[in-house]
Amino acid sequence: PRLLSQFFFADERVTRVVAEISGLDAELDPQQYLVLLNQLHLSQAHLLAVLERIMEECIPTQRHSRDYLVKFPEELLVDNLGNHMLFAAECLLAGTFLEVEESDGAQLRPRARNLLCSLELVRTVLREQSLSQPNSYPEPVRAVLIQFDRLFAEFELSYVSSLVAVKSPDEIYRQQEIIVLFCETVERALHLGYLTQEMIDGYEPLLMFTIPRLAIISGLLIYPEGPLSLERSPEEMSRVFSPFYNLLKKIRDLLRVLSAEELCLLERSLCTAE
């Protein structure tokens, strides 16, 4: 159950697979090479997972901030992102630019080198600690973990920023505005009886359609200064709504001619229509 013991065996697995790859002629046995490469990725992912748990136990209040993750596209926020970053660093150090431009890769190589050197130091220090005192984390161990955590975060942000367009602070704020709009829409719908708490607690599938529909009406009529404000230019709106700018103007104009009773009837129908 001790994390340092788990790390020792995970590290042994990585070392063993690397040794097998080094002793294999990939041209003579390409199939076995691919098998070992997959094993390496799996063993490295397990090693990083154990290392993450060690850092959470050893330096929980000294972790480098990961606030930048909110800037990343959602499709990148996967469980194996850390392992992907490690693989990217290894490729960069080897002079292979699989995903980034060569000029960006050249700038990233020093960060990749520092990260991989730091990881090797962490592996050495933790192996020694696991063999001597597997129940404690003395200051030298904490220091190398803090350094690795910082270098990993810095490389991750730099690499992803060169790979895709990360969200700007304005886009993040607009996204938060949409979250607030949806929350206020749900609160209003509950108050008016359009929805029930049981539907929300039970994850009623119809809500995936109902809440966005009601949110459009709320954003255009009830909270006109929010993220659906048509006083902004399309460029100033969230990318979720900006492509529909002209359509939203037409919807707003139609909604404005409805009476309170007609608006209520419309909203109720949106809660039941498929």
PDB file of C-alpha atoms in Angstrom, residues 23-240:
ATOM      1  CA  GLY A  23      17.987  -4.515 -27.387  1.00  0.00           C
ATOM      2  CA  LEU A  24      15.548  -4.967 -30.260  1.00  0.00           C
ATOM      3  CA  ASP A  25      16.189  -4.316 -33.944  1.00  0.00           C
ATOM      4  CA  ALA A  26      12.999  -2.515 -34.965  1.00  0.00           C
ATOM      5  CA  GLU A  27      13.619  -3.155 -38.660  1.00  0.00           C
ATOM      6  CA  LEU A  28      13.921  -6.906 -38.176  1.00  0.00           C
ATOM      7  CA  ASP A  29      10.917  -7.199 -35.870  1.00  0.00           C
ATOM      8  CA  PRO A  30       8.641  -4.168 -36.354  1.00  0.00           C
ATOM      9  CA  GLN A  31       5.620  -5.943 -34.841  1.00  0.00           C
ATOM     10  CA  GLN A  32       7.413  -6.644 -31.570  1.00  0.00           C
ATOM     11  CA  TYR A  33       8.720  -3.086 -31.547  1.00  0.00           C
ATOM     12  CA  LEU A  34       5.168  -1.725 -31.706  1.00  0.00           C
ATOM     13  CA  VAL A  35       4.105  -4.092 -28.925  1.00  0.00           C
ATOM     14  CA  LEU A  36       6.955  -2.895 -26.705  1.00  0.00           C
ATOM     15  CA  LEU A  37       6.274   0.736 -27.573  1.00  0.00           C
ATOM     16  CA  ASN A  38       2.678   0.320 -26.438  1.00  0.00           C
ATOM     17  CA  GLN A  39       3.882  -1.349 -23.239  1.00  0.00           C
ATOM     18  CA  LEU A  40       6.218   1.588 -22.673  1.00  0.00           C
ATOM     19  CA  HIS A  41       3.388   4.096 -22.985  1.00  0.00           C
ATOM     20  CA  LEU A  42       1.227   2.087 -20.579  1.00  0.00           C
ATOM     21  CA  SER A  43       4.020   1.657 -18.034  1.00  0.00           C
ATOM     22  CA  GLN A  44       4.937   5.353 -18.230  1.00  0.00           C
ATOM     23  CA  ALA A  45       1.295   6.309 -17.721  1.00  0.00           C
ATOM     24  CA  HIS A  46       1.180   4.125 -14.605  1.00  0.00           C
ATOM     25  CA  LEU A  47       4.450   5.615 -13.360  1.00  0.00           C
ATOM     26  CA  LEU A  48       3.128   9.161 -13.793  1.00  0.00           C
ATOM     27  CA  ALA A  49      -0.124   8.234 -12.043  1.00  0.00           C
ATOM     28  CA  VAL A  50       1.765   6.955  -9.003  1.00  0.00           C
ATOM     29  CA  LEU A  51       4.035  10.003  -9.081  1.00  0.00           C
ATOM     30  CA  GLU A  52       0.978  12.264  -9.140  1.00  0.00           C
ATOM     31  CA  ARG A  53      -0.368  10.541  -6.015  1.00  0.00           C
ATOM     32  CA  ILE A  54       3.012  10.916  -4.329  1.00  0.00           C
ATOM     33  CA  MET A  55       3.059  14.656  -5.039  1.00  0.00           C
ATOM     34  CA  GLU A  56      -0.467  15.020  -3.708  1.00  0.00           C
ATOM     35  CA  GLU A  57       0.649  13.285  -0.521  1.00  0.00           C
ATOM     36  CA  CYS A  58       4.069  14.913  -0.203  1.00  0.00           C
ATOM     37  CA  ILE A  59       3.679  18.497  -1.506  1.00  0.00           C
ATOM     38  CA  PRO A  60      -0.087  19.154  -1.657  1.00  0.00           C
ATOM     39  CA  THR A  61       0.230  22.860  -0.824  1.00  0.00           C
ATOM     40  CA  GLN A  62       3.296  23.437  -2.994  1.00  0.00           C
ATOM     41  CA  ARG A  63       1.964  22.166  -6.299  1.00  0.00           C
ATOM     42  CA  HIS A  64       2.407  24.434  -9.290  1.00  0.00           C
ATOM     43  CA  SER A  65      -0.859  26.083 -10.333  1.00  0.00           C
ATOM     44  CA  ARG A  66      -2.816  24.293 -13.065  1.00  0.00           C
ATOM     45  CA  ASP A  67      -5.262  27.163 -13.593  1.00  0.00           C
ATOM     46  CA  TYR A  68      -4.082  27.368 -17.192  1.00  0.00           C
ATOM     47  CA  LEU A  69      -5.989  24.155 -17.944  1.00  0.00           C
ATOM     48  CA  VAL A  70      -9.201  26.169 -18.302  1.00  0.00           C
ATOM     49  CA  LYS A  71      -7.651  27.720 -21.415  1.00  0.00           C
ATOM     50  CA  PHE A  72      -7.254  24.355 -23.143  1.00  0.00           C
ATOM     51  CA  PRO A  73      -9.834  23.016 -25.611  1.00  0.00           C
ATOM     52  CA  GLU A  74     -12.021  20.457 -23.888  1.00  0.00           C
ATOM     53  CA  GLU A  75     -10.977  17.665 -26.264  1.00  0.00           C
ATOM     54  CA  LEU A  76      -7.428  17.894 -24.861  1.00  0.00           C
ATOM     55  CA  LEU A  77      -8.482  17.463 -21.244  1.00  0.00           C
ATOM     56  CA  VAL A  78      -8.172  13.686 -21.193  1.00  0.00           C
ATOM     57  CA  ASP A  79      -6.803  11.300 -18.592  1.00  0.00           C
ATOM     58  CA  ASN A  80      -3.613  10.574 -20.533  1.00  0.00           C
ATOM     59  CA  LEU A  81      -2.644  14.206 -21.193  1.00  0.00           C
ATOM     60  CA  GLY A  82       0.352  13.937 -18.868  1.00  0.00           C
ATOM     61  CA  ASN A  83       1.655  10.851 -20.643  1.00  0.00           C
ATOM     62  CA  HIS A  84       1.172  12.588 -23.985  1.00  0.00           C
ATOM     63  CA  MET A  85       3.254  15.513 -22.732  1.00  0.00           C
ATOM     64  CA  LEU A  86       6.032  13.159 -21.675  1.00  0.00           C
ATOM     65  CA  PHE A  87       6.020  11.469 -25.082  1.00  0.00           C
ATOM     66  CA  ALA A  88       6.089  14.880 -26.778  1.00  0.00           C
ATOM     67  CA  ALA A  89       9.083  15.921 -24.685  1.00  0.00           C
ATOM     68  CA  GLU A  90      10.946  12.737 -25.645  1.00  0.00           C
ATOM     69  CA  CYS A  91      10.218  13.326 -29.336  1.00  0.00           C
ATOM     70  CA  LEU A  92      11.376  16.948 -29.143  1.00  0.00           C
ATOM     71  CA  LEU A  93      14.601  15.969 -27.436  1.00  0.00           C
ATOM     72  CA  ALA A  94      15.199  13.420 -30.189  1.00  0.00           C
ATOM     73  CA  GLY A  95      14.688  16.131 -32.807  1.00  0.00           C
ATOM     74  CA  THR A  96      11.324  14.819 -33.991  1.00  0.00           C
ATOM     75  CA  PHE A  97       8.545  17.385 -34.410  1.00  0.00           C
ATOM     76  CA  LEU A  98       5.393  15.325 -34.745  1.00  0.00           C
ATOM     77  CA  GLU A  99       2.738  17.919 -33.923  1.00  0.00           C
ATOM     78  CA  VAL A 100       4.397  21.337 -33.818  1.00  0.00           C
ATOM     79  CA  GLU A 101       6.213  23.496 -36.338  1.00  0.00           C
ATOM     80  CA  GLU A 102       9.969  23.051 -36.448  1.00  0.00           C
ATOM     81  CA  SER A 103      10.579  26.601 -35.212  1.00  0.00           C
ATOM     82  CA  ASP A 104       8.262  26.050 -32.240  1.00  0.00           C
ATOM     83  CA  GLY A 105       9.881  22.696 -31.573  1.00  0.00           C
ATOM     84  CA  ALA A 106      13.335  24.263 -31.456  1.00  0.00           C
ATOM     85  CA  GLN A 107      12.128  26.714 -28.814  1.00  0.00           C
ATOM     86  CA  LEU A 108      10.488  23.927 -26.820  1.00  0.00           C
ATOM     87  CA  ARG A 109      13.508  21.613 -26.809  1.00  0.00           C
ATOM     88  CA  PRO A 110      15.253  23.277 -23.818  1.00  0.00           C
ATOM     89  CA  ARG A 111      12.062  22.930 -21.759  1.00  0.00           C
ATOM     90  CA  ALA A 112      11.721  19.309 -22.877  1.00  0.00           C
ATOM     91  CA  ARG A 113      15.330  18.598 -21.894  1.00  0.00           C
ATOM     92  CA  ASN A 114      14.878  20.185 -18.462  1.00  0.00           C
ATOM     93  CA  LEU A 115      11.669  18.236 -17.888  1.00  0.00           C
ATOM     94  CA  LEU A 116      13.157  14.861 -18.797  1.00  0.00           C
ATOM     95  CA  CYS A 117      16.296  15.502 -16.758  1.00  0.00           C
ATOM     96  CA  SER A 118      14.111  16.441 -13.810  1.00  0.00           C
ATOM     97  CA  LEU A 119      12.067  13.257 -14.243  1.00  0.00           C
ATOM     98  CA  GLU A 120      15.232  11.131 -14.230  1.00  0.00           C
ATOM     99  CA  LEU A 121      16.332  12.851 -11.031  1.00  0.00           C
ATOM    100  CA  VAL A 122      12.922  12.220  -9.455  1.00  0.00           C
ATOM    101  CA  ARG A 123      13.083   8.555 -10.424  1.00  0.00           C
ATOM    102  CA  THR A 124      16.557   8.191  -8.925  1.00  0.00           C
ATOM    103  CA  VAL A 125      15.707   9.980  -5.693  1.00  0.00           C
ATOM    104  CA  LEU A 126      12.415   8.133  -5.174  1.00  0.00           C
ATOM    105  CA  ARG A 127      13.986   4.752  -5.891  1.00  0.00           C
ATOM    106  CA  GLU A 128      16.650   5.407  -3.291  1.00  0.00           C
ATOM    107  CA  GLN A 129      14.059   6.648  -0.819  1.00  0.00           C
ATOM    108  CA  SER A 130      11.835   3.612  -1.411  1.00  0.00           C
ATOM    109  CA  LEU A 131      14.743   1.315  -0.575  1.00  0.00           C
ATOM    110  CA  SER A 132      15.837   3.198   2.545  1.00  0.00           C
ATOM    111  CA  GLN A 133      12.843   4.905   4.195  1.00  0.00           C
ATOM    112  CA  PRO A 134       9.661   4.192   2.206  1.00  0.00           C
ATOM    113  CA  ASN A 135       7.441   5.853   4.808  1.00  0.00           C
ATOM    114  CA  SER A 136       8.893   9.367   4.732  1.00  0.00           C
ATOM    115  CA  TYR A 137       9.624  12.251   2.361  1.00  0.00           C
ATOM    116  CA  PRO A 138      12.668  14.229   3.556  1.00  0.00           C
ATOM    117  CA  GLU A 139      13.339  17.732   2.281  1.00  0.00           C
ATOM    118  CA  PRO A 140      15.632  16.708  -0.644  1.00  0.00           C
ATOM    119  CA  VAL A 141      12.829  14.487  -1.963  1.00  0.00           C
ATOM    120  CA  ARG A 142      10.299  17.275  -1.607  1.00  0.00           C
ATOM    121  CA  ALA A 143      12.618  19.688  -3.415  1.00  0.00           C
ATOM    122  CA  VAL A 144      13.023  17.510  -6.514  1.00  0.00           C
ATOM    123  CA  LEU A 145       9.273  16.879  -6.624  1.00  0.00           C
ATOM    124  CA  ILE A 146       8.513  20.594  -6.465  1.00  0.00           C
ATOM    125  CA  GLN A 147      10.972  21.265  -9.275  1.00  0.00           C
ATOM    126  CA  PHE A 148       9.565  18.475 -11.460  1.00  0.00           C
ATOM    127  CA  ASP A 149       5.983  19.635 -10.870  1.00  0.00           C
ATOM    128  CA  ARG A 150       6.896  23.180 -11.943  1.00  0.00           C
ATOM    129  CA  LEU A 151       8.841  22.094 -15.027  1.00  0.00           C
ATOM    130  CA  PHE A 152       6.050  19.745 -16.089  1.00  0.00           C
ATOM    131  CA  ALA A 153       3.426  22.487 -15.809  1.00  0.00           C
ATOM    132  CA  GLU A 154       5.578  24.991 -17.699  1.00  0.00           C
ATOM    133  CA  PHE A 155       6.254  22.525 -20.517  1.00  0.00           C
ATOM    134  CA  GLU A 156       2.595  21.484 -20.712  1.00  0.00           C
ATOM    135  CA  LEU A 157       1.400  25.060 -21.084  1.00  0.00           C
ATOM    136  CA  SER A 158       4.108  25.960 -23.614  1.00  0.00           C
ATOM    137  CA  TYR A 159       3.617  22.838 -25.716  1.00  0.00           C
ATOM    138  CA  VAL A 160      -0.179  23.026 -25.894  1.00  0.00           C
ATOM    139  CA  SER A 161      -0.001  26.769 -26.621  1.00  0.00           C
ATOM    140  CA  SER A 162       2.163  26.034 -29.652  1.00  0.00           C
ATOM    141  CA  LEU A 163      -0.126  23.210 -30.730  1.00  0.00           C
ATOM    142  CA  VAL A 164      -3.582  24.820 -30.561  1.00  0.00           C
ATOM    143  CA  ALA A 165      -5.126  28.200 -29.924  1.00  0.00           C
ATOM    144  CA  VAL A 166      -5.747  28.297 -26.170  1.00  0.00           C
ATOM    145  CA  LYS A 167      -8.669  30.276 -24.858  1.00  0.00           C
ATOM    146  CA  SER A 168      -8.062  33.924 -24.139  1.00  0.00           C
ATOM    147  CA  PRO A 169      -9.079  35.444 -20.788  1.00  0.00           C
ATOM    148  CA  ASP A 170     -12.006  37.108 -22.591  1.00  0.00           C
ATOM    149  CA  GLU A 171     -13.229  33.773 -23.961  1.00  0.00           C
ATOM    150  CA  ILE A 172     -12.957  32.178 -20.531  1.00  0.00           C
ATOM    151  CA  TYR A 173     -15.000  35.042 -19.060  1.00  0.00           C
ATOM    152  CA  ARG A 174     -17.635  34.628 -21.790  1.00  0.00           C
ATOM    153  CA  GLN A 175     -17.796  30.924 -21.026  1.00  0.00           C
ATOM    154  CA  GLN A 176     -18.371  31.725 -17.359  1.00  0.00           C
ATOM    155  CA  GLU A 177     -21.146  34.129 -18.376  1.00  0.00           C
ATOM    156  CA  ILE A 178     -22.880  31.277 -20.192  1.00  0.00           C
ATOM    157  CA  ILE A 179     -22.601  29.087 -17.103  1.00  0.00           C
ATOM    158  CA  VAL A 180     -24.215  31.842 -15.017  1.00  0.00           C
ATOM    159  CA  LEU A 181     -26.970  32.286 -17.624  1.00  0.00           C
ATOM    160  CA  PHE A 182     -27.780  28.568 -17.556  1.00  0.00           C
ATOM    161  CA  CYS A 183     -27.838  28.545 -13.739  1.00  0.00           C
ATOM    162  CA  GLU A 184     -30.180  31.543 -13.619  1.00  0.00           C
ATOM    163  CA  THR A 185     -32.339  29.956 -16.318  1.00  0.00           C
ATOM    164  CA  VAL A 186     -32.711  26.764 -14.280  1.00  0.00           C
ATOM    165  CA  GLU A 187     -33.511  28.743 -11.137  1.00  0.00           C
ATOM    166  CA  ARG A 188     -36.170  30.747 -12.979  1.00  0.00           C
ATOM    167  CA  ALA A 189     -37.638  27.615 -14.598  1.00  0.00           C
ATOM    168  CA  LEU A 190     -37.925  25.940 -11.192  1.00  0.00           C
ATOM    169  CA  HIS A 191     -39.611  29.030  -9.739  1.00  0.00           C
ATOM    170  CA  LEU A 192     -42.136  29.172 -12.593  1.00  0.00           C
ATOM    171  CA  GLY A 193     -42.775  25.445 -12.501  1.00  0.00           C
ATOM    172  CA  TYR A 194     -41.405  24.689 -15.941  1.00  0.00           C
ATOM    173  CA  LEU A 195     -39.018  22.154 -14.390  1.00  0.00           C
ATOM    174  CA  THR A 196     -38.965  20.151 -11.181  1.00  0.00           C
ATOM    175  CA  GLN A 197     -36.080  19.376  -8.865  1.00  0.00           C
ATOM    176  CA  GLU A 198     -36.776  15.688  -9.409  1.00  0.00           C
ATOM    177  CA  MET A 199     -36.107  16.105 -13.139  1.00  0.00           C
ATOM    178  CA  ILE A 200     -32.733  17.679 -12.397  1.00  0.00           C
ATOM    179  CA  ASP A 201     -31.764  15.191  -9.697  1.00  0.00           C
ATOM    180  CA  GLY A 202     -32.733  12.331 -12.003  1.00  0.00           C
ATOM    181  CA  TYR A 203     -30.795  13.729 -14.993  1.00  0.00           C
ATOM    182  CA  GLU A 204     -33.896  13.766 -17.154  1.00  0.00           C
ATOM    183  CA  PRO A 205     -32.603  13.519 -20.788  1.00  0.00           C
ATOM    184  CA  LEU A 206     -35.133  16.081 -21.994  1.00  0.00           C
ATOM    185  CA  LEU A 207     -33.272  18.737 -20.002  1.00  0.00           C
ATOM    186  CA  MET A 208     -30.437  18.658 -22.542  1.00  0.00           C
ATOM    187  CA  PHE A 209     -32.862  20.317 -24.962  1.00  0.00           C
ATOM    188  CA  THR A 210     -35.100  22.207 -22.561  1.00  0.00           C
ATOM    189  CA  ILE A 211     -32.491  24.199 -20.639  1.00  0.00           C
ATOM    190  CA  PRO A 212     -30.627  25.573 -23.716  1.00  0.00           C
ATOM    191  CA  ARG A 213     -33.957  26.585 -25.290  1.00  0.00           C
ATOM    192  CA  LEU A 214     -35.069  28.389 -22.156  1.00  0.00           C
ATOM    193  CA  ALA A 215     -31.602  29.928 -21.807  1.00  0.00           C
ATOM    194  CA  ILE A 216     -31.897  31.535 -25.239  1.00  0.00           C
ATOM    195  CA  ILE A 217     -35.165  33.173 -24.244  1.00  0.00           C
ATOM    196  CA  SER A 218     -33.733  34.233 -20.887  1.00  0.00           C
ATOM    197  CA  GLY A 219     -30.590  35.583 -22.505  1.00  0.00           C
ATOM    198  CA  LEU A 220     -32.519  37.624 -25.064  1.00  0.00           C
ATOM    199  CA  LEU A 221     -35.350  38.943 -22.869  1.00  0.00           C
ATOM    200  CA  ILE A 222     -34.755  38.418 -19.138  1.00  0.00           C
ATOM    201  CA  TYR A 223     -30.989  39.067 -18.972  1.00  0.00           C
ATOM    202  CA  PRO A 224     -30.330  41.166 -22.103  1.00  0.00           C
ATOM    203  CA  GLU A 225     -26.966  42.400 -20.828  1.00  0.00           C
ATOM    204  CA  GLY A 226     -25.597  38.857 -20.426  1.00  0.00           C
ATOM    205  CA  PRO A 227     -23.714  36.641 -22.887  1.00  0.00           C
ATOM    206  CA  LEU A 228     -26.532  36.874 -25.480  1.00  0.00           C
ATOM    207  CA  SER A 229     -26.484  40.654 -25.529  1.00  0.00           C
ATOM    208  CA  LEU A 230     -27.007  41.725 -29.127  1.00  0.00           C
ATOM    209  CA  GLU A 231     -25.594  45.159 -28.331  1.00  0.00           C
ATOM    210  CA  ARG A 232     -22.206  43.509 -28.755  1.00  0.00           C
ATOM    211  CA  SER A 233     -20.714  42.724 -32.128  1.00  0.00           C
ATOM    212  CA  PRO A 234     -20.538  39.042 -33.114  1.00  0.00           C
ATOM    213  CA  GLU A 235     -16.789  39.151 -32.461  1.00  0.00           C
ATOM    214  CA  GLU A 236     -17.449  40.160 -28.853  1.00  0.00           C
ATOM    215  CA  MET A 237     -19.804  37.252 -28.200  1.00  0.00           C
ATOM    216  CA  SER A 238     -18.832  33.750 -27.186  1.00  0.00           C
ATOM    217  CA  ARG A 239     -17.961  31.458 -30.076  1.00  0.00           C
ATOM    218  CA  VAL A 240     -20.892  29.314 -28.936  1.00  0.00           C
TER     219      VAL A 240
END
